[in-house]
Coordinates of C-alpha atoms and ligand atoms in Angstrom, one line a residue:
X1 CA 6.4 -22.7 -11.2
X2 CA 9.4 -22.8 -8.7
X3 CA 7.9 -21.3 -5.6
X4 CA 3.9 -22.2 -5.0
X5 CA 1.6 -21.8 -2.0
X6 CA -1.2 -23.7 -1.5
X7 CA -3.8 -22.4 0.9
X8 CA -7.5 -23.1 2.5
X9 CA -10.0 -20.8 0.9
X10 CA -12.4 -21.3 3.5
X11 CA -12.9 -22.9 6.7
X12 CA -10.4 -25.9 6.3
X13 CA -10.8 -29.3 5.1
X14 CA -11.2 -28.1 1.5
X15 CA -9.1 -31.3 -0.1
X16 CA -5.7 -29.7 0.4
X17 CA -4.2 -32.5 1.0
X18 CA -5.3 -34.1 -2.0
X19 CA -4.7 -30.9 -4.2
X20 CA -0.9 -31.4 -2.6
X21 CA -0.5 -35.0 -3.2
X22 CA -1.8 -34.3 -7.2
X23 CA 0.9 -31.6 -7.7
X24 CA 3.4 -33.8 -5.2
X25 CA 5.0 -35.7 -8.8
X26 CA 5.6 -32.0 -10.4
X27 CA 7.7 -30.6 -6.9
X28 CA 11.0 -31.7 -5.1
X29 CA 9.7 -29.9 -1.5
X30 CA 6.5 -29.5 0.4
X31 CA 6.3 -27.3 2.9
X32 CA 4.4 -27.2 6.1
X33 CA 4.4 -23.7 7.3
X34 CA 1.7 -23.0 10.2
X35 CA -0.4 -25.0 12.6
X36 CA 0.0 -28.3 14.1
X37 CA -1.6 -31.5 14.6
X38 CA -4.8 -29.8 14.5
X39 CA -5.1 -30.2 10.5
X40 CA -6.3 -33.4 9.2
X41 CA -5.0 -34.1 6.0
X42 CA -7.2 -37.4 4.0
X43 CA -5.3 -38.3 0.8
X44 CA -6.2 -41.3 -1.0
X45 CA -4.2 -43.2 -3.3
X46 CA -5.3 -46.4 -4.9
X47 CA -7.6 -48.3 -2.4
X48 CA -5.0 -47.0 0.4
X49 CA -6.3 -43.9 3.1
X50 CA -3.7 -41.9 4.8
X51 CA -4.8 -39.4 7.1
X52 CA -1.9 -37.0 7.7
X53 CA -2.2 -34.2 10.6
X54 CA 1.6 -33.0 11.1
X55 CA 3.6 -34.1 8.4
X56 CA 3.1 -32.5 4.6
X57 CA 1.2 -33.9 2.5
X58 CA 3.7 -34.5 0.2
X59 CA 5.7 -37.1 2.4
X60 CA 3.7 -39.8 0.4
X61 CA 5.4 -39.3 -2.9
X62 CA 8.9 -40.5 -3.3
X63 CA 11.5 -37.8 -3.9
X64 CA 9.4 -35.0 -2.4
X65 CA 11.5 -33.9 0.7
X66 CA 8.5 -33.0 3.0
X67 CA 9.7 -30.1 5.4
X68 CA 7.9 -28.9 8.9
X69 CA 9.1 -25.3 8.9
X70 CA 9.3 -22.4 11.8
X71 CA 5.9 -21.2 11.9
X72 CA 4.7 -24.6 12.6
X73 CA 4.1 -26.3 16.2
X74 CA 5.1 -29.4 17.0
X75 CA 3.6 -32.4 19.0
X76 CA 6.5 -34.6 19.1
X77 CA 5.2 -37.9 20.7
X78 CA 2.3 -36.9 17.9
X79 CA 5.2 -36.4 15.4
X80 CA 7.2 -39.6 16.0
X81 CA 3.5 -41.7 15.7
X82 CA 2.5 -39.9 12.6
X83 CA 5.8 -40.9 11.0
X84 CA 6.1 -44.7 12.5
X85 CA 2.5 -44.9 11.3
X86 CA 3.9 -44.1 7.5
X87 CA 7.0 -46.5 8.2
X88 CA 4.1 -49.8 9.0
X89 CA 2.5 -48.8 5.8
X90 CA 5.2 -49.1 4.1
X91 CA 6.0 -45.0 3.3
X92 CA 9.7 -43.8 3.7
X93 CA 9.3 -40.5 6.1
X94 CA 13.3 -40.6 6.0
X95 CA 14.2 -37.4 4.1
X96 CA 11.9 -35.2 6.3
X97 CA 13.7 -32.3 7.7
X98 CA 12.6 -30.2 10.7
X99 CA 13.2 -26.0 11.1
X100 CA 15.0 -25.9 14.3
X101 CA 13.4 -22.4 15.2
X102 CA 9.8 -24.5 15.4
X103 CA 7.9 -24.4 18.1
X104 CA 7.0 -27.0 20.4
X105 CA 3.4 -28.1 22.0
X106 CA 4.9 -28.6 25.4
X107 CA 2.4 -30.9 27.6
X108 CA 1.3 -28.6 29.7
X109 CA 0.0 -26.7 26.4
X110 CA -2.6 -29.4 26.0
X111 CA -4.1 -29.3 29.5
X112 CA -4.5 -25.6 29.2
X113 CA -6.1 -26.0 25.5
X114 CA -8.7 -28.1 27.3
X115 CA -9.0 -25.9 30.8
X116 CA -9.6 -23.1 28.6
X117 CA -12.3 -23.8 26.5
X118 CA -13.9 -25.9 29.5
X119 CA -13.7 -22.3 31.1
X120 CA -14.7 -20.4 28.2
X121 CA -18.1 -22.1 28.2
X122 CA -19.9 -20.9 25.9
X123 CA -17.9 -18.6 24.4
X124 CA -15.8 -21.3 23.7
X125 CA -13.9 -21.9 20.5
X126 CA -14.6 -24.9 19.6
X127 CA -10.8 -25.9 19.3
X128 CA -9.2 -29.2 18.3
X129 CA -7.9 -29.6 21.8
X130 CA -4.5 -30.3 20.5
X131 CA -2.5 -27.2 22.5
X132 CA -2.2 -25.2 19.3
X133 CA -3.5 -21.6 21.0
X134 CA -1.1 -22.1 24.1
X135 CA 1.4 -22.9 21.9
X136 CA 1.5 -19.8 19.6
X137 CA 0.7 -17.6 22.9
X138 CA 4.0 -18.6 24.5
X139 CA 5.7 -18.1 21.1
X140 CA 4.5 -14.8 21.0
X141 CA 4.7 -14.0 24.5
X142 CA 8.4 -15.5 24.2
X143 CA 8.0 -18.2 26.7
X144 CA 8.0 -21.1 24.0
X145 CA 10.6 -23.9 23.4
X146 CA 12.3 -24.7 20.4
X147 CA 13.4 -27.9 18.7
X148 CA 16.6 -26.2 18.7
X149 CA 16.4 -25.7 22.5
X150 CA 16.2 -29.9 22.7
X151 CA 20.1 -29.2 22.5
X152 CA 21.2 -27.5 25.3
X153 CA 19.4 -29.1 28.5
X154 CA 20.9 -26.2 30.5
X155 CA 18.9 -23.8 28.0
X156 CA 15.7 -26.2 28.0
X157 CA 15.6 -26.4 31.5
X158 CA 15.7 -22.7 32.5
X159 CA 13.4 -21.9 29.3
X160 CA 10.8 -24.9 30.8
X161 CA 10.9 -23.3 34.2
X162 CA 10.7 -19.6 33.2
X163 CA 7.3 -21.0 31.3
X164 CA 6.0 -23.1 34.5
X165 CA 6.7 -20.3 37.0
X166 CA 2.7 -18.9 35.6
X167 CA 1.6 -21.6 34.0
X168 CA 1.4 -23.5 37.3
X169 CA -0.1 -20.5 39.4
X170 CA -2.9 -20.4 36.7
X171 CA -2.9 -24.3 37.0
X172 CA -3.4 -24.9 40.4
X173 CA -4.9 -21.4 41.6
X174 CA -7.1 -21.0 38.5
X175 CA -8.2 -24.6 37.0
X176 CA -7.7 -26.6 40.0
X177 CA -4.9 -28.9 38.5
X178 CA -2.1 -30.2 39.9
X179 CA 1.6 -28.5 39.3
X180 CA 3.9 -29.5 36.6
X181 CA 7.4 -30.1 37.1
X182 CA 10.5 -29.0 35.2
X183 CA 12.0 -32.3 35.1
X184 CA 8.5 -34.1 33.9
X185 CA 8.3 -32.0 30.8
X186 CA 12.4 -31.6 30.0
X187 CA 12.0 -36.3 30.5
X188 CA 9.4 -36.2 28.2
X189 CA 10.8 -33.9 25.6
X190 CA 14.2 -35.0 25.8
X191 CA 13.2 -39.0 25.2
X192 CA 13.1 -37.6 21.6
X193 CA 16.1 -35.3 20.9
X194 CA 18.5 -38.4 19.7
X195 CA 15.5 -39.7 16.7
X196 CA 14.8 -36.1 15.8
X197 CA 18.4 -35.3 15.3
X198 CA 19.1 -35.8 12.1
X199 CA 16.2 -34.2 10.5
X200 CA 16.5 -30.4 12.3
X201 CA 18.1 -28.1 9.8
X202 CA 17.7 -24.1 9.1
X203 CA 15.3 -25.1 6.5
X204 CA 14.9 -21.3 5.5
X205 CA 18.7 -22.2 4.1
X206 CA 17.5 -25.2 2.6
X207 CA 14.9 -23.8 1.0
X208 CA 16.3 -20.8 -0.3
X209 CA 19.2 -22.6 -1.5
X210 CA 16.7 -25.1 -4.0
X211 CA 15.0 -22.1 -5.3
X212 CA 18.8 -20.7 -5.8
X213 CA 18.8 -24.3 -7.6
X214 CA 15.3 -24.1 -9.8
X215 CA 14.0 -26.4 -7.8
X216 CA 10.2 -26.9 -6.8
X217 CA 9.3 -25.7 -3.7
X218 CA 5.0 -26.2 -2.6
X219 CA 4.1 -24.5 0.6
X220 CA 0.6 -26.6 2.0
X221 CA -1.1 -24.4 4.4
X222 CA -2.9 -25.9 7.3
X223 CA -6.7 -24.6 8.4
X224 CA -7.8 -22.0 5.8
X225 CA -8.3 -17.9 5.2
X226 CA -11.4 -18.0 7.5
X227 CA -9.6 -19.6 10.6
X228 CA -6.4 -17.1 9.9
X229 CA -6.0 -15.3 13.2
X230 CA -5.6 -11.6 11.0
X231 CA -8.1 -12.7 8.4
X232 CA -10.6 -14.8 9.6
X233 CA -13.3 -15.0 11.9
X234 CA -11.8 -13.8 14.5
X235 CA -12.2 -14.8 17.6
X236 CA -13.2 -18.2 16.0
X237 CA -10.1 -19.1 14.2
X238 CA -6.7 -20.6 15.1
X239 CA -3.9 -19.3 16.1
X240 CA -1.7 -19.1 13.1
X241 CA -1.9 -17.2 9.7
X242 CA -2.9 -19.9 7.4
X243 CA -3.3 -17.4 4.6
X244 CA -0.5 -17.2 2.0
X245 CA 1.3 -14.5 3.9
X246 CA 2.2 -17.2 6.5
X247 CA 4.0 -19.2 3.8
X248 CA 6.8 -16.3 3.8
X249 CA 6.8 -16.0 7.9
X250 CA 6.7 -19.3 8.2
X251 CA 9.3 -20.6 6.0
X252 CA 11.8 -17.9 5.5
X253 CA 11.7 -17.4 2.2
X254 CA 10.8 -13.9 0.7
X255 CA 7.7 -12.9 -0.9
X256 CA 9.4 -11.8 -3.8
X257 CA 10.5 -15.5 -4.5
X258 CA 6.5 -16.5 -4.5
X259 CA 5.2 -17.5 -8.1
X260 CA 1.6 -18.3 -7.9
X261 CA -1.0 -18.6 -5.0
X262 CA -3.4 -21.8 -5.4
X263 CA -6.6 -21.6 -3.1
X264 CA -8.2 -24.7 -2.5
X265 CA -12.5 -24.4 -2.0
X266 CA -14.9 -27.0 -1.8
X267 CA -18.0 -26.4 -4.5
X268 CA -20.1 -25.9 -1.2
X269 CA -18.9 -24.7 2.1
X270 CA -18.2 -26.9 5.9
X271 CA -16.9 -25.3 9.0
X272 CA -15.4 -27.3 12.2
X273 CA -16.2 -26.2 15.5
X274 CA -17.8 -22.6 16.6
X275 CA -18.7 -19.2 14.8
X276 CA -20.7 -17.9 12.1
X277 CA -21.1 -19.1 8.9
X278 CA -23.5 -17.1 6.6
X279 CA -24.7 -19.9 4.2
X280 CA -24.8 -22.7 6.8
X281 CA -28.0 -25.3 6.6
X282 CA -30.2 -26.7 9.0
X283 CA -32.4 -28.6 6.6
X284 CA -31.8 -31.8 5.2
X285 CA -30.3 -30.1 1.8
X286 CA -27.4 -30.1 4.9
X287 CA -27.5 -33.6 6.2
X288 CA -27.5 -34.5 2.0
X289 CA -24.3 -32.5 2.0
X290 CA -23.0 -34.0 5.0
X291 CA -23.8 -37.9 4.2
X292 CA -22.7 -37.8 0.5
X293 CA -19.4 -35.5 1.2
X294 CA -18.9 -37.7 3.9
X295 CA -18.5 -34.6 6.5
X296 CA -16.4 -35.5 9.1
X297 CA -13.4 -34.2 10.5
X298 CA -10.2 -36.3 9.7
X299 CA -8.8 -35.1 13.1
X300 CA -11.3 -35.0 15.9
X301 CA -14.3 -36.7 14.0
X302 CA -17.0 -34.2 14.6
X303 CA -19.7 -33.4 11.8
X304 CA -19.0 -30.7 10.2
X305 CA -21.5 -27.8 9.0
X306 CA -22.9 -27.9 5.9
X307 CA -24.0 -25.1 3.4
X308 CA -23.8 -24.0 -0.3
X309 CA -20.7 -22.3 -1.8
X310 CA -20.6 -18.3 -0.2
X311 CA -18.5 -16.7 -3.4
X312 CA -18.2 -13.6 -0.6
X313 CA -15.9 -15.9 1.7
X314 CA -13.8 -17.0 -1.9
X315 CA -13.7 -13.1 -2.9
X316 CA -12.1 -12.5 0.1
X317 CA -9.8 -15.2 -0.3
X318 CA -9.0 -14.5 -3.9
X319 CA -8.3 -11.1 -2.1
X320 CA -6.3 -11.3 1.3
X321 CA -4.4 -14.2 -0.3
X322 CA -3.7 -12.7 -3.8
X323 CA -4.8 -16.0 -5.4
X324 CA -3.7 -16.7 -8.8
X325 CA -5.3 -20.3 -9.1
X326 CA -8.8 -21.8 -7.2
X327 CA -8.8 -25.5 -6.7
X328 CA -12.5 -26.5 -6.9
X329 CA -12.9 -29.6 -5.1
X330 CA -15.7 -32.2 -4.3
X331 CA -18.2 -31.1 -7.4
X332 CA -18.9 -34.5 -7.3
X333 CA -21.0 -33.9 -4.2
X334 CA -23.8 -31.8 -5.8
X335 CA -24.5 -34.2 -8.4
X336 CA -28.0 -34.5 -7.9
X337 CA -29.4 -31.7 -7.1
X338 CA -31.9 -30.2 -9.1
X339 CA -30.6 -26.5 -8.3
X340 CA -27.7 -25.3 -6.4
X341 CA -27.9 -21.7 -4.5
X342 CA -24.4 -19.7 -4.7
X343 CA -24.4 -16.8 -1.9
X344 CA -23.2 -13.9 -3.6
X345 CA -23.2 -11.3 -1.5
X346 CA -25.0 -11.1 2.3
X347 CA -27.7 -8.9 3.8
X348 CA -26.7 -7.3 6.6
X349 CA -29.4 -5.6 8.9
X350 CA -31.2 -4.8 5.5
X351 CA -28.0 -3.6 3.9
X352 CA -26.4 -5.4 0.7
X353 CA -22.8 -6.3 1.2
X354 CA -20.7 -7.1 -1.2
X355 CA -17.3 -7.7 0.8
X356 CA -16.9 -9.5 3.5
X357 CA -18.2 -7.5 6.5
X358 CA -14.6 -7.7 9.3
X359 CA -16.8 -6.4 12.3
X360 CA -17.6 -9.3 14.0
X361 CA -21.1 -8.8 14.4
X362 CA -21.7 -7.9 10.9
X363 CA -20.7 -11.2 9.9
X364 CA -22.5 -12.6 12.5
X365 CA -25.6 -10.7 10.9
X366 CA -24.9 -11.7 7.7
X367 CA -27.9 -13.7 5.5
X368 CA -27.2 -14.9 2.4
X369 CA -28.2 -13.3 -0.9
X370 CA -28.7 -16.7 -3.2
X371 CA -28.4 -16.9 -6.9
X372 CA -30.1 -20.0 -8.2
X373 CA -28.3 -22.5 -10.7
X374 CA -29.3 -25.7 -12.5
X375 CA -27.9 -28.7 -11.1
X376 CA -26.6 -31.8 -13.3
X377 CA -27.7 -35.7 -12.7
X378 CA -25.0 -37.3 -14.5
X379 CA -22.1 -39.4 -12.6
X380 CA -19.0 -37.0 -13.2
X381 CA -16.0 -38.9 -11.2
X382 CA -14.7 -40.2 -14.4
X383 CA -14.9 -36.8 -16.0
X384 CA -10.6 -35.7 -16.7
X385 CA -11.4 -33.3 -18.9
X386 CA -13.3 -30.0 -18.8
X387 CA -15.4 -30.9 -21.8
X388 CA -16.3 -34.1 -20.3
X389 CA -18.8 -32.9 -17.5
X390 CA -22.3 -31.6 -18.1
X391 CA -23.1 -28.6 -19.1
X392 CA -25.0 -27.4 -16.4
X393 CA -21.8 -28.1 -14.3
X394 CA -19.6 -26.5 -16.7
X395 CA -21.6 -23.4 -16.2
X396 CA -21.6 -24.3 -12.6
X397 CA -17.6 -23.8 -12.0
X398 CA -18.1 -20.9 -14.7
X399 CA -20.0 -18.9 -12.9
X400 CA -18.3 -19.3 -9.5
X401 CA -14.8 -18.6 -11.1
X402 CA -16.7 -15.2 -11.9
X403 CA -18.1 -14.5 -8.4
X404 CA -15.3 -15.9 -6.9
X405 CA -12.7 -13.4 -8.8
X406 CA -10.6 -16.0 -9.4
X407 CA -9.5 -18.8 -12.4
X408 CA -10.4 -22.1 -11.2
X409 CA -7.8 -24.6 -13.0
X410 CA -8.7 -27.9 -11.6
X411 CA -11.6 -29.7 -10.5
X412 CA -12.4 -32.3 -8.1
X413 CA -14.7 -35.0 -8.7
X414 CA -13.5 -37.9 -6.2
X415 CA -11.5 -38.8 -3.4
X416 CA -8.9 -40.2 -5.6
X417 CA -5.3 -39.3 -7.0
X418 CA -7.0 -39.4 -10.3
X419 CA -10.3 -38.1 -9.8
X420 CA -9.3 -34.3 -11.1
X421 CA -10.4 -32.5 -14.4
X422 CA -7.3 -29.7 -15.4
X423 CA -9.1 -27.3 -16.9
X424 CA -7.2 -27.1 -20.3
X425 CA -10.3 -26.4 -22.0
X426 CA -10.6 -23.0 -19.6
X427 CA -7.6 -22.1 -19.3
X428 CA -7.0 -22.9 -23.1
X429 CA -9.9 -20.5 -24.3
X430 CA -8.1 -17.5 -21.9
X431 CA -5.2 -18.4 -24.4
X432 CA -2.9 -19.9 -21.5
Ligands
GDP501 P1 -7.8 -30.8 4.0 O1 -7.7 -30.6 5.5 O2 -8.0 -29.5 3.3 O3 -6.6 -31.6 3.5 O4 -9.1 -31.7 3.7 P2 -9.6 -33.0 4.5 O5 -8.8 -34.2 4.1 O6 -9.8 -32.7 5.9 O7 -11.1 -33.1 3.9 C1 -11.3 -33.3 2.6 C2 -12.0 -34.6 2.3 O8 -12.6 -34.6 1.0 C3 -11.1 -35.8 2.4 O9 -11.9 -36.9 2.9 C4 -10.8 -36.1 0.9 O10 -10.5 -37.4 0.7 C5 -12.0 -35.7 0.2 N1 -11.9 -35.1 -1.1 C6 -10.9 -34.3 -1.6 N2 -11.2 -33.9 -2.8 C7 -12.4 -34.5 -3.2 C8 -13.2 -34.5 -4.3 O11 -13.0 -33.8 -5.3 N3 -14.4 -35.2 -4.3 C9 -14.7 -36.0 -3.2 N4 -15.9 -36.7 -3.2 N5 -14.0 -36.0 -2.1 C10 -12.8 -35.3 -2.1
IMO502 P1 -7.2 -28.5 8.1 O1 -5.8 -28.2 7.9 C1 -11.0 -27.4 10.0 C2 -10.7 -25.2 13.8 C3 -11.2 -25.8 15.0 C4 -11.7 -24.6 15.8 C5 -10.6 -23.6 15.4 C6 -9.5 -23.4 16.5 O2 -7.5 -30.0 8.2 O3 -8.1 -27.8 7.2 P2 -7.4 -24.9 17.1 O4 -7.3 -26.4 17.6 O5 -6.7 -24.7 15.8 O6 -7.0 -23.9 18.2 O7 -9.0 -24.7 16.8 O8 -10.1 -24.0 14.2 N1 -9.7 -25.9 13.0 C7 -9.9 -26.5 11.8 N2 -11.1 -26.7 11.1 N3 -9.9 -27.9 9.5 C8 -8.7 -27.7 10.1 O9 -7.5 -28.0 9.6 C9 -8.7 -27.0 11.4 N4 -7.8 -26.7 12.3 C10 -8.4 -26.0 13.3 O10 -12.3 -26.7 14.7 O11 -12.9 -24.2 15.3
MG503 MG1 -8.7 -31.3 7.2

């Protein structure tokens, strides 16, 4: 499996990191390829926690050479404590190497993250306040800054005042805030130029160059298919394309060169911040959800929302992403209940929908059609092999690898590197 892509299948926080850091021993590159400090990455190894929001997962196993590629956007002061966080705790960041055509979350990007949803009210987004929108609008509007542009001051400077010469009318006539200066920002960002110096590179090269090699490349998506800003809940998502498309974009490397697609999905479904979310619970079957999957986000701490597994969302992931693989994780979490609802397709304005509904209302609409399955009692976090959980939870992950249109090849049952059942006995009886 040279070339892989790992991707949310939901709303985020689905256990990529963890599905990462379990695959991080079999690959010799991760690959971050969209989005910014605004994922929140929990990986546990041993009784250790690491919470990872801008460098790949796979910076915690030795060998992997973690890489930040174009498509992402970069906080460096966020950057430089994320990594001398790792350094403290003993983890060697050294080999990471950083795509020069990456964007960077210039200051002022933050204030206007924060003015804007403040403005917004409340049609507000919900964001994670770290300047990821502004970021990927002056990208696109082709007002951004590049690491790469951290080496010519001349370049920075003009590029910092072509982006100020609006961004300062808006701030001052607009929000009320006082002007930015060129020289504040181009300080700021060139205190780190000389530390991130050895680590930019054309990483499309790099890359391409260890597939030329045979080498392991894993691309981690951050956020997931529903926050994509194509495929997902738009105008609720972020402002990347976290679905497996964005691997290519993001990196460089051709989609040709891709060999499988894993999706990771929670056995239940949480979203962060605004929008609709058909299968969402306000009861205490929610709050259970919340308390025992301990649902909070790694990155700005709020609860997230709580509700049973919506096989229409996975569907369209298995679809838009051209999954090959589901990761199923947190199965642990419904141990317990005496019966588990899986939405299988929603009712909108007394019609029965099948796919996911992409006018925004219509999802808004949407109600859940529930199918009813028995729920298991029995601990499972020391289950490794498929065989070894309960019945009722084997026909659990049966049926939603059926509604969900997809194989699901691993299973989580803990927070831990070793808390995973491969699903030999699955994949085994499809002859694999
Ligand atoms: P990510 O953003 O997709 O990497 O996910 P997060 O790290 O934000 O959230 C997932 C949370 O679930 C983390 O706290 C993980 O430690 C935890 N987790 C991952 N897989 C499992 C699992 O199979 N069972 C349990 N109980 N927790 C898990
Ligand atoms: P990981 O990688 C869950 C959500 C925010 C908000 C919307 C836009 O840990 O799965 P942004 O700051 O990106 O402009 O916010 O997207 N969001 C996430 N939700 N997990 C994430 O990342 C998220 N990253 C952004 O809550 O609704
Ligand atoms: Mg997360």
């Amino acid at each position: 499996m040279p070339a892989v892509v790992l991707v949310g299948a939901q709303w985020g926080d689905e256990g990529k990191g963890k599905a990462t850091d379990v695959l991080g021993s079999r690959v010799d590159y991760v690959v971050k390829f969209n989005g910014g400090n605004n994922a929140g990455h929990t990986v546990v190894i041993g009784d250790q926690k690491f919470a990872l929001h801008l460098l790949p997962s796979g910076i915690l196993t030795p060998g992997v050479t973690p890489v930040i590629g174009n498509g992402v956007v970069i906080d460096l002061n966020v950057l430089f404590q994320e990594i001398d966080g790792l350094i403290e705790r003993g983890v060697d960041p050294s080999a990471l190497l950083v795509s020069s055509a990456a964007h960077i979350i210039a200051p002022y990007a933050r204030t206007l993250d924060n003015v804007t949803e403040r403005f917004l009210g409340k049609r507000k987004i919900g964001t994670t306040g770290r300047g990821i929108g502004p970021a990927y609008a002056d990208k696109i509007n082709r007002v951004g800054l590049r690491i790469g542009d951290l080496y010519n001051e001349q370049l920075l400077h003009d590029k910092i005042e072509g982006a100020l010469e609006q961004k300062n009318h808006l701030l001052v006539k607009v929000y009320n805030r006082r002007a930015i200066t060129v020289d504040e920002v181009a300080d700021e960002l060139l205190g780190y130029r000389d530390r991130l110096a050895p680590m930019v590179t054309d990483t499309s090269l790099v890359l391409n160059q260890a597939l030329d090699r045979g080498e392991t490349v894993l691309f981690e998506g951050g956020q997931a298919t529903m926050l994509d800003v194509d495929h997902g809940t738009y105008p609720f998502v972020t402002s990347s394309n976290a679905t497996a498309g964005g691997a290519c974009t993001g990196s460089g490397v051709g989609p040709a060169r891709i060999d499988s697609v894993i999706g990771v999905a929670k056995a239940y479904t949480t979203r962060v911040g605004e929008g609709p979310m058909p299968t969402e619970l306000f009861d205490e079957f929610g709050e259970h959800l919340r308390d025992v999957g301990h649902e909070f986000g790694t990155t700005t701490g709020r609860p997230r929302r709580c509700g049973w597994y919506d096989a229409v969302v996975t569907r369209f992931a298995t679809r838009v992403n051209g999954l090959t693989d589901i990761v199923l994780t947190k199965l642990d979490v419904l141990t317990g209940l005496e019966e588990i609802p899986v939405c299988v397709a929603y009712d909108v304005n007394g019609v029965r929908h099948q796919e996911l509904p992409i006018d925004q209302a219509d999802f808004a609409a949407a109600t859940p059609v529930y199918e009813y399955l028995p729920g298991w009692s029995e601990d499972i976090t020391g289950a490794r092999e498929f065989s070894d959980l309960p019945q009722t939870a084997q026909d659990y992950v049966m049926a939603l690898e059926k509604v969900s249109n997809c194989r699901i090849s691993a299973i989580g049952v803990g927070p831990g590197r070793e808390e995973i059942v491969v699903n030999h006995d699955l994949l085994h009886a499809r002859g694999e």
